[in-house]
Coordinates of C-alpha atoms in Angstrom, one line a residue:
Chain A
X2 CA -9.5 -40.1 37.9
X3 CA -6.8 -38.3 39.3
X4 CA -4.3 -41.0 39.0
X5 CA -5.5 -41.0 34.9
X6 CA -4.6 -37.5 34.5
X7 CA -1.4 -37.8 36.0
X8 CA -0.7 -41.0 33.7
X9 CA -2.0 -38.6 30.8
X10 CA 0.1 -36.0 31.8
X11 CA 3.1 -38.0 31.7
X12 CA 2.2 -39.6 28.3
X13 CA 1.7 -36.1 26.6
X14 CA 5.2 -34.9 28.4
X15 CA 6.8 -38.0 27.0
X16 CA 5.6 -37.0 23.3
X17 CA 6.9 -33.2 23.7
X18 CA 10.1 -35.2 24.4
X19 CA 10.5 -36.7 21.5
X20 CA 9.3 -34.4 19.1
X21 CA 11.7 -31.8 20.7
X22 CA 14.6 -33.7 19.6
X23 CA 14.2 -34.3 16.3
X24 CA 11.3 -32.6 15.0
X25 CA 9.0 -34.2 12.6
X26 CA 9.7 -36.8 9.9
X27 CA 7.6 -37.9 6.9
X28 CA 4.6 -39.6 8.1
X29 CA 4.2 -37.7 11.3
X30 CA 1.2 -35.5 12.2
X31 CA 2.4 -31.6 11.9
X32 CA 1.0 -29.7 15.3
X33 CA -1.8 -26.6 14.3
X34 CA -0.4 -22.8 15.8
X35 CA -1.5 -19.9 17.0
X36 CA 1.0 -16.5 15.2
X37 CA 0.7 -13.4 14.4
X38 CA 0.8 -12.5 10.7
X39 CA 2.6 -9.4 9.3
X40 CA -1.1 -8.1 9.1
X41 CA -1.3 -8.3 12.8
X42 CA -4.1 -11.2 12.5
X43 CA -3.6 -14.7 14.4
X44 CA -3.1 -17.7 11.6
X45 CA -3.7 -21.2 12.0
X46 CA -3.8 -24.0 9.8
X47 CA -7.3 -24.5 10.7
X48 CA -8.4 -20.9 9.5
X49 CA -7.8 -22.5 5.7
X50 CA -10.9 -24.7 5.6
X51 CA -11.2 -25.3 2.5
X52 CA -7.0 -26.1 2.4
X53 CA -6.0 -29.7 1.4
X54 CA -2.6 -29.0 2.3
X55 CA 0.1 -26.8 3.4
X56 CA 3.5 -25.7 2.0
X57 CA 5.0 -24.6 5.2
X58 CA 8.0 -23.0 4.7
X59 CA 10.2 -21.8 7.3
X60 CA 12.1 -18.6 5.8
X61 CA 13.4 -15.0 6.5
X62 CA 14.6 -11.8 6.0
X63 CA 17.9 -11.9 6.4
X64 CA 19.2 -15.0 4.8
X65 CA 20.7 -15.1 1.4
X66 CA 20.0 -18.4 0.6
X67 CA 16.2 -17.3 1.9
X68 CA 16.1 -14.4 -0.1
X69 CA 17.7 -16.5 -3.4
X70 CA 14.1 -18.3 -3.0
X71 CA 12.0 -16.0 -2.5
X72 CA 10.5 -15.5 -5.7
X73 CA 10.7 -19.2 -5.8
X74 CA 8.0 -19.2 -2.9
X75 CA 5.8 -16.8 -4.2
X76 CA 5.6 -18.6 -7.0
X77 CA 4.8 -22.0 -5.3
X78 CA 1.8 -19.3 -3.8
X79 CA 0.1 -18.4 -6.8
X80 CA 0.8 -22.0 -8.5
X81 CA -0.9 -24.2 -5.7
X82 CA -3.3 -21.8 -3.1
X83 CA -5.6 -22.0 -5.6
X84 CA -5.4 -25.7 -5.9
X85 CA -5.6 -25.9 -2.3
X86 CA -2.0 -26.3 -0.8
X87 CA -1.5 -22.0 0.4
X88 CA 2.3 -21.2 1.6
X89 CA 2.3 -20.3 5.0
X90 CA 6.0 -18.9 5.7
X91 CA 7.0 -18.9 9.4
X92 CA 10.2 -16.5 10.4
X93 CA 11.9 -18.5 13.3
X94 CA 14.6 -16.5 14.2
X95 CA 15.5 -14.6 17.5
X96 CA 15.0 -10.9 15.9
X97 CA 17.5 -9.9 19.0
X98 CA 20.0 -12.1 17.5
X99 CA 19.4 -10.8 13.9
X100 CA 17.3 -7.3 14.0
X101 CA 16.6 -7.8 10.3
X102 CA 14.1 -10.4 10.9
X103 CA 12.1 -7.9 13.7
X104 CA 8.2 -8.2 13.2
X105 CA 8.4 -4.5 11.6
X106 CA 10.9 -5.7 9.0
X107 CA 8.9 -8.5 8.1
X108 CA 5.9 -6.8 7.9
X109 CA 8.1 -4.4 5.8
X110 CA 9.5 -7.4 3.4
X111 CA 6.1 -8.5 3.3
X112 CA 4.5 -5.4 2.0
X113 CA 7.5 -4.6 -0.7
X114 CA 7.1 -8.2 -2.0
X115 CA 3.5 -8.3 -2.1
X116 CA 3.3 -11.4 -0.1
X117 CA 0.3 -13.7 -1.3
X118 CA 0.7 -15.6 1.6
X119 CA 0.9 -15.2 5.8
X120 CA 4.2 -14.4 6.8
X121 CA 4.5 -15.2 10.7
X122 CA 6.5 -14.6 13.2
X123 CA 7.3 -17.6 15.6
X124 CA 8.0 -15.5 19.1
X125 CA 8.2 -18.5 21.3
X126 CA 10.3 -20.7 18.9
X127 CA 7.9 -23.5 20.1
X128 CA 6.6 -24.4 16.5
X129 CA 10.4 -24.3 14.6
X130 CA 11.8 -26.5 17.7
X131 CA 8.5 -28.9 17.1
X132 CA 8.8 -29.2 13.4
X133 CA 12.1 -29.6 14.1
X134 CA 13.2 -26.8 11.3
X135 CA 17.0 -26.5 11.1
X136 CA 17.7 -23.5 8.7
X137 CA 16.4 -21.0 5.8
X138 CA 14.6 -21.8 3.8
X139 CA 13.4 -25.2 5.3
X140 CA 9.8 -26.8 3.7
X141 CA 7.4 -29.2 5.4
X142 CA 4.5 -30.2 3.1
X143 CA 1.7 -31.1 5.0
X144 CA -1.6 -32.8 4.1
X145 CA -5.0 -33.0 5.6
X146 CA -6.3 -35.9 6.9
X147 CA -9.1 -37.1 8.6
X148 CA -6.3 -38.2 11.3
X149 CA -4.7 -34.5 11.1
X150 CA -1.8 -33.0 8.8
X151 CA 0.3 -35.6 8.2
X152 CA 3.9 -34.4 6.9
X153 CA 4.4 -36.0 3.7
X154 CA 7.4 -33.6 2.3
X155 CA 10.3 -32.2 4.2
X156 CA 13.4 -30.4 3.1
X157 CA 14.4 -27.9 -0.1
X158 CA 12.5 -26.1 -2.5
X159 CA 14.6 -27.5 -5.4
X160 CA 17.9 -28.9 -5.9
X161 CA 19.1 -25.5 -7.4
X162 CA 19.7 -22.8 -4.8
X163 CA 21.6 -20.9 -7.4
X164 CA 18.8 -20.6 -10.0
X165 CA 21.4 -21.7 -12.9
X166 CA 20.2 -25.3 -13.4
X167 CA 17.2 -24.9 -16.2
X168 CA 17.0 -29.0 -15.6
X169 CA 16.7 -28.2 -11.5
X170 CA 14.5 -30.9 -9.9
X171 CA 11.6 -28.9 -8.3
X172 CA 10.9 -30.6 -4.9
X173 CA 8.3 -29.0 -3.5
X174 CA 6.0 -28.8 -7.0
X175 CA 6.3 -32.7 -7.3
X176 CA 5.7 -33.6 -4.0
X177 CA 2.6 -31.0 -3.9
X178 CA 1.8 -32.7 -7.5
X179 CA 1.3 -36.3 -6.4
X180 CA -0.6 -35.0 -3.5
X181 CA -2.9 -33.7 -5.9
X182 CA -3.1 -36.5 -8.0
X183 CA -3.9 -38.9 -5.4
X184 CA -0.3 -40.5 -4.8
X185 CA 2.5 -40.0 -2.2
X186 CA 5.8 -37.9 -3.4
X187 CA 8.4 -40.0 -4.5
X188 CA 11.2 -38.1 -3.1
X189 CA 10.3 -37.2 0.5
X190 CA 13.3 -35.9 2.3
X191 CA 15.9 -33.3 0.9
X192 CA 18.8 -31.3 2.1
X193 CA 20.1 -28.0 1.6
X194 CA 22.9 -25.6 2.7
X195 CA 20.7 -22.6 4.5
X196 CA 21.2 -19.9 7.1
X197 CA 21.2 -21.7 10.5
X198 CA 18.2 -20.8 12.9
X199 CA 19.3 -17.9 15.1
X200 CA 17.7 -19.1 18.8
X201 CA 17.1 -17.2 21.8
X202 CA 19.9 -17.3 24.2
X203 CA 18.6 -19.1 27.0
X204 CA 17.5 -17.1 30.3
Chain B
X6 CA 63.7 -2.2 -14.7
X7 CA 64.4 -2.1 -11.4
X8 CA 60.9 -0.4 -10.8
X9 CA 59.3 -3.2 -12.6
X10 CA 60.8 -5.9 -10.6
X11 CA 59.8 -4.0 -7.4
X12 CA 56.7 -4.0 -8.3
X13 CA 56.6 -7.7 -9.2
X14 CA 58.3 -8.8 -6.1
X15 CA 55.9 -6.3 -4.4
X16 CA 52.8 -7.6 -6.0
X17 CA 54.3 -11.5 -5.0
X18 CA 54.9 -10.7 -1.9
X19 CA 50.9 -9.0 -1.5
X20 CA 49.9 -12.0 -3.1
X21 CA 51.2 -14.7 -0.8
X22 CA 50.6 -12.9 2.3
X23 CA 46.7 -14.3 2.6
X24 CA 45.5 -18.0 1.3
X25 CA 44.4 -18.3 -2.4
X26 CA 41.3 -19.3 -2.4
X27 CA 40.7 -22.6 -4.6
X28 CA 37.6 -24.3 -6.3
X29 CA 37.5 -28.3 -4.6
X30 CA 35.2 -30.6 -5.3
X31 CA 34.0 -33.6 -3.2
X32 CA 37.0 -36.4 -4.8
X33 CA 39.7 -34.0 -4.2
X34 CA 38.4 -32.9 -0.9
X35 CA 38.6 -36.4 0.3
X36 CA 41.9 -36.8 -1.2
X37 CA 43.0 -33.8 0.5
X38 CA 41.6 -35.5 4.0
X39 CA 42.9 -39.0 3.3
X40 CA 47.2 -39.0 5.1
X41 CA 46.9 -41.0 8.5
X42 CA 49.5 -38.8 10.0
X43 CA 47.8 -35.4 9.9
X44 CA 44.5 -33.9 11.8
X45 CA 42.0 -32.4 9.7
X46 CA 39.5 -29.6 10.8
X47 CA 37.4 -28.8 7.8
X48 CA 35.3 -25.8 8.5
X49 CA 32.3 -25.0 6.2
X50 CA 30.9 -21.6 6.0
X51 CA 29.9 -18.8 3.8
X52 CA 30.8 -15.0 3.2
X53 CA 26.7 -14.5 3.9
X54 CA 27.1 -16.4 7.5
X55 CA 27.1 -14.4 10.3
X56 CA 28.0 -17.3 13.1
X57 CA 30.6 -18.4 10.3
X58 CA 32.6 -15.1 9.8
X59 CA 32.9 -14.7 13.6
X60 CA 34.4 -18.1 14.3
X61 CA 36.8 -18.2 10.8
X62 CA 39.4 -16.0 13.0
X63 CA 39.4 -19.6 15.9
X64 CA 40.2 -21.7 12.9
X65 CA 42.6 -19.3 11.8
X66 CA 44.6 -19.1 15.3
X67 CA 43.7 -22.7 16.2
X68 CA 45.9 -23.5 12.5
X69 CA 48.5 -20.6 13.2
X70 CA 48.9 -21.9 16.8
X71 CA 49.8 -25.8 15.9
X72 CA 51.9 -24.7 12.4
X73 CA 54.4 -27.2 13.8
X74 CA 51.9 -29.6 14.7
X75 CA 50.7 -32.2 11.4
X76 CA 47.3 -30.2 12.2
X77 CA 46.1 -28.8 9.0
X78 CA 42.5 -26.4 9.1
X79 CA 40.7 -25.9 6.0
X80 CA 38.6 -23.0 5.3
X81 CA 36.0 -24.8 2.9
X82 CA 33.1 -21.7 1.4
X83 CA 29.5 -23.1 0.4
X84 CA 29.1 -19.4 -1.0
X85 CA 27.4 -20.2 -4.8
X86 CA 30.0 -20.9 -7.3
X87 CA 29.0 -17.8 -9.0
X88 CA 30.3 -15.8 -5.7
X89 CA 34.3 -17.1 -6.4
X90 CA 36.0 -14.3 -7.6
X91 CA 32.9 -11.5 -6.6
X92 CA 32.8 -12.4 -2.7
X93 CA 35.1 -15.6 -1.2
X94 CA 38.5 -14.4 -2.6
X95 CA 38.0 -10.5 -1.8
X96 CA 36.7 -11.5 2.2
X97 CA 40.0 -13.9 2.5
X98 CA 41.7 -11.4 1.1
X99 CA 40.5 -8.5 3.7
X100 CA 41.1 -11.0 6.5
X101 CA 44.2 -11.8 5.1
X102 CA 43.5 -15.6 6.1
X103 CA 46.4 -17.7 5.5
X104 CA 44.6 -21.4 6.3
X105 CA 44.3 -23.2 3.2
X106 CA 40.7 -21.9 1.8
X107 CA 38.5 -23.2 -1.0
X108 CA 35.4 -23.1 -2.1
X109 CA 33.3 -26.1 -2.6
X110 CA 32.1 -27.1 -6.5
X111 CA 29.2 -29.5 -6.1
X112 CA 26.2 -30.3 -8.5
X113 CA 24.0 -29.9 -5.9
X114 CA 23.8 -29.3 -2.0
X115 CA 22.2 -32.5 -1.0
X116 CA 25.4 -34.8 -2.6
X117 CA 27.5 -32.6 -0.9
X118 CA 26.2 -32.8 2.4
X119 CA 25.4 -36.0 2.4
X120 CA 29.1 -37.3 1.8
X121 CA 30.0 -35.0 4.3
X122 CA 28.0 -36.4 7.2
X123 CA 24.5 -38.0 7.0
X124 CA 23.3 -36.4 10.2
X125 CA 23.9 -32.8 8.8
X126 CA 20.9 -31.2 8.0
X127 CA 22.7 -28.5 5.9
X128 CA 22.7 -25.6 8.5
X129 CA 26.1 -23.6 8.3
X130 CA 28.0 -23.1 10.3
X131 CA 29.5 -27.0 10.0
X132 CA 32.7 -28.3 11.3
X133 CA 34.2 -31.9 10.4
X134 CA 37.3 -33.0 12.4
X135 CA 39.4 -36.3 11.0
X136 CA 41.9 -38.4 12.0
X137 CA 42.4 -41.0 10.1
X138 CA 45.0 -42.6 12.2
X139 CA 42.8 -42.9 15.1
X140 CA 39.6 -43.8 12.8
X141 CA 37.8 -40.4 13.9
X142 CA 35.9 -38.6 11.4
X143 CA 33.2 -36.5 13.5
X144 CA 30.9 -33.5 12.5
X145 CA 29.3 -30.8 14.6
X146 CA 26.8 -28.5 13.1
X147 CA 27.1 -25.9 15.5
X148 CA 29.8 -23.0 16.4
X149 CA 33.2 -23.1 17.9
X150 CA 34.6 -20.6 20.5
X151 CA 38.5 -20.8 20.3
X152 CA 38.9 -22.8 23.3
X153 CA 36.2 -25.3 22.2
X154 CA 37.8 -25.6 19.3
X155 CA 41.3 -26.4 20.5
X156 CA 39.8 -28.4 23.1
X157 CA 38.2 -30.7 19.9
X158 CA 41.9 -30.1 18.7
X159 CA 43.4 -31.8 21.8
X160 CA 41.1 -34.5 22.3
X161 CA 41.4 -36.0 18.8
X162 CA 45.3 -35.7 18.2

């Protein structure tokens, strides 16, 4: 029994390995979380029972390119909750590094905005490094499964940081769309120039 | 008269003294990267950038340092194309940067990075070094301290 655990152990170490290198890819099961909301409540995933997915979007205060989409995310709020895919947006940044993202800030952003959605704050940095989030904003569509939520979009909102291209092509909504009709996004992976993550200097 | 061409040789000479900033795209930046007898350091950053602004000054010594050397650094801004005249060419012009500077005119951001390097995820700061003699063309998508970066410098030459 003993020697199982230890052979357990060592598997489950193995698999924090590899995720902390490079985060999550397409087809990967996303990790659930414990954080504290701007409300002070604990969020998970599992609180949204009646959820068929996630937009999880890895944003903040500071960030121009962040704050260029945020009314871009609130949208993507009101157009899909509803449907069944809420915005959860997770601030990963080291608020010593950059006080503007502070807890008090974001619950301060939050409350200015009118935030349909749970803005947390990822203390620990455990969840960004899992996901394997690189910069602001950064989205990881998630759906649920019997198996767990599989990531089946990960990257930018849109192609159009800049808001200046009426023929933009909107990411996130199509990949959320052919979720919701039953298919799998065509386009799965994006990039896009963002604020780098700001991490904790190490101890 | 003479006032006037005071002024005009004033205003040249207040001019010249930092980089003009110009818009590049992606075929003229890799024309730009493409002699076999010169080192490229193309940094990428943004007036928004915090990490960026505080290492543009290493790039600036690391350029002002080699002048003699065929070293050239490049100063390239993923600020929006809107931001040209309102943000990139008044912050070069406060620094008074003299590396060549430009700002990058792309359709979108995933072309761009992409070409760039495959691996980069689109985080700024960036930092691509070439030499074409030696078949090196290498990103980092971190920061540079000044020694790190001259160490790159030395390594690659």
């Amino acid at each position: 029994m003993k020697k199982l655990i230890v052979l357990l152990l060592i598997a489950a170490s193995g698999l924090s390995f590899r995720t902390a290198g490079g985060g999550y890819k397409v087809g990967d099961v996303a990790t659930d979380f414990k954080m504290k909301n701007v409300d002070g409540k604990t969020i998970s995933l599992a609180n949204y029972k009646n959820a068929k997915g996630y937009i999880v979007i890895f944003t903040c205060n500071h960030c121009p390119y962040a704050q260029a989409y945020e009314s871009r995310i609130m949208a993507l709020d009101k157009m899909y909750a509803a449907k069944g895919y809420p915005v959860i947006a997770i601030s990963p940044n080291d608020p010593v590094a950059i006080p503007e993202d502070s807890y008090a800030n974001m619950q301060k952003r939050a409350a200015e905005r009118n935030y349909t959605f749970p803005y947390l704050l990822d203390e620990t940095q455990d969840i960004t490094r899992a996901y394997g989030a690189t910069a602001t904003p950064h989205v990881y569509v998630l759906q649920k499964t019997a198996s767990g939520n599989v990531v089946r979009y990960i990257g930018a909102i849109d192609d159009d940081t800049e808001g200046k291209n009426p023929n933009k092509n909107n990411y996130v909504q199509k990949a959320v769309n052919a979720l919701l009709n039953g298919t799998k996004p065509e386009i799965t992976t994006t990039k896009a120039i963002g604020c780098s993550i700001k991490w904790k200097k190490e101890a | 008269m003479k006032r006037v061409s005071l002024f005009l040789l004033f205003s040249l000479i207040t001019c010249y003294s930092y980089s003009q900033v110009k818009p590049l795209d992606m075929q003229h930046l890799q024309k730009r990267l493409s002699r076999s007898d010169t080192v490229y350091i193309v940094n990428f950053w943004a007036t928004w950038c915090a990490p960026c602004i505080a290492e543009l000054p290493s790039f600036e010594k690391l350029q002002k340092t080699y002048k003699n050397q065929p070293l050239k650094v490049l100063m390239v801004s993923m600020d929006f194309q809107s931001k040209l005249k309102t943000d990139v060419i008044p912050f070069i012009r406060k620094h008074k940067y003299t590396t060549e500077a430009y700002l990058a005119i792309r359709k979108n951001d995933q072309e761009w990075i992409d070409q760039i390097d495959k691996n980069w995820s689109g985080a700024i700061p960036g930092t691509l070094i070439v030499n074409n003699k030696k078949g090196i063309r290498k990103f980092y998508e971190r920061e540079f301290t000044y020694d790190e970066l001259n160490k790159l410098y030395q390594t690659t030459k």
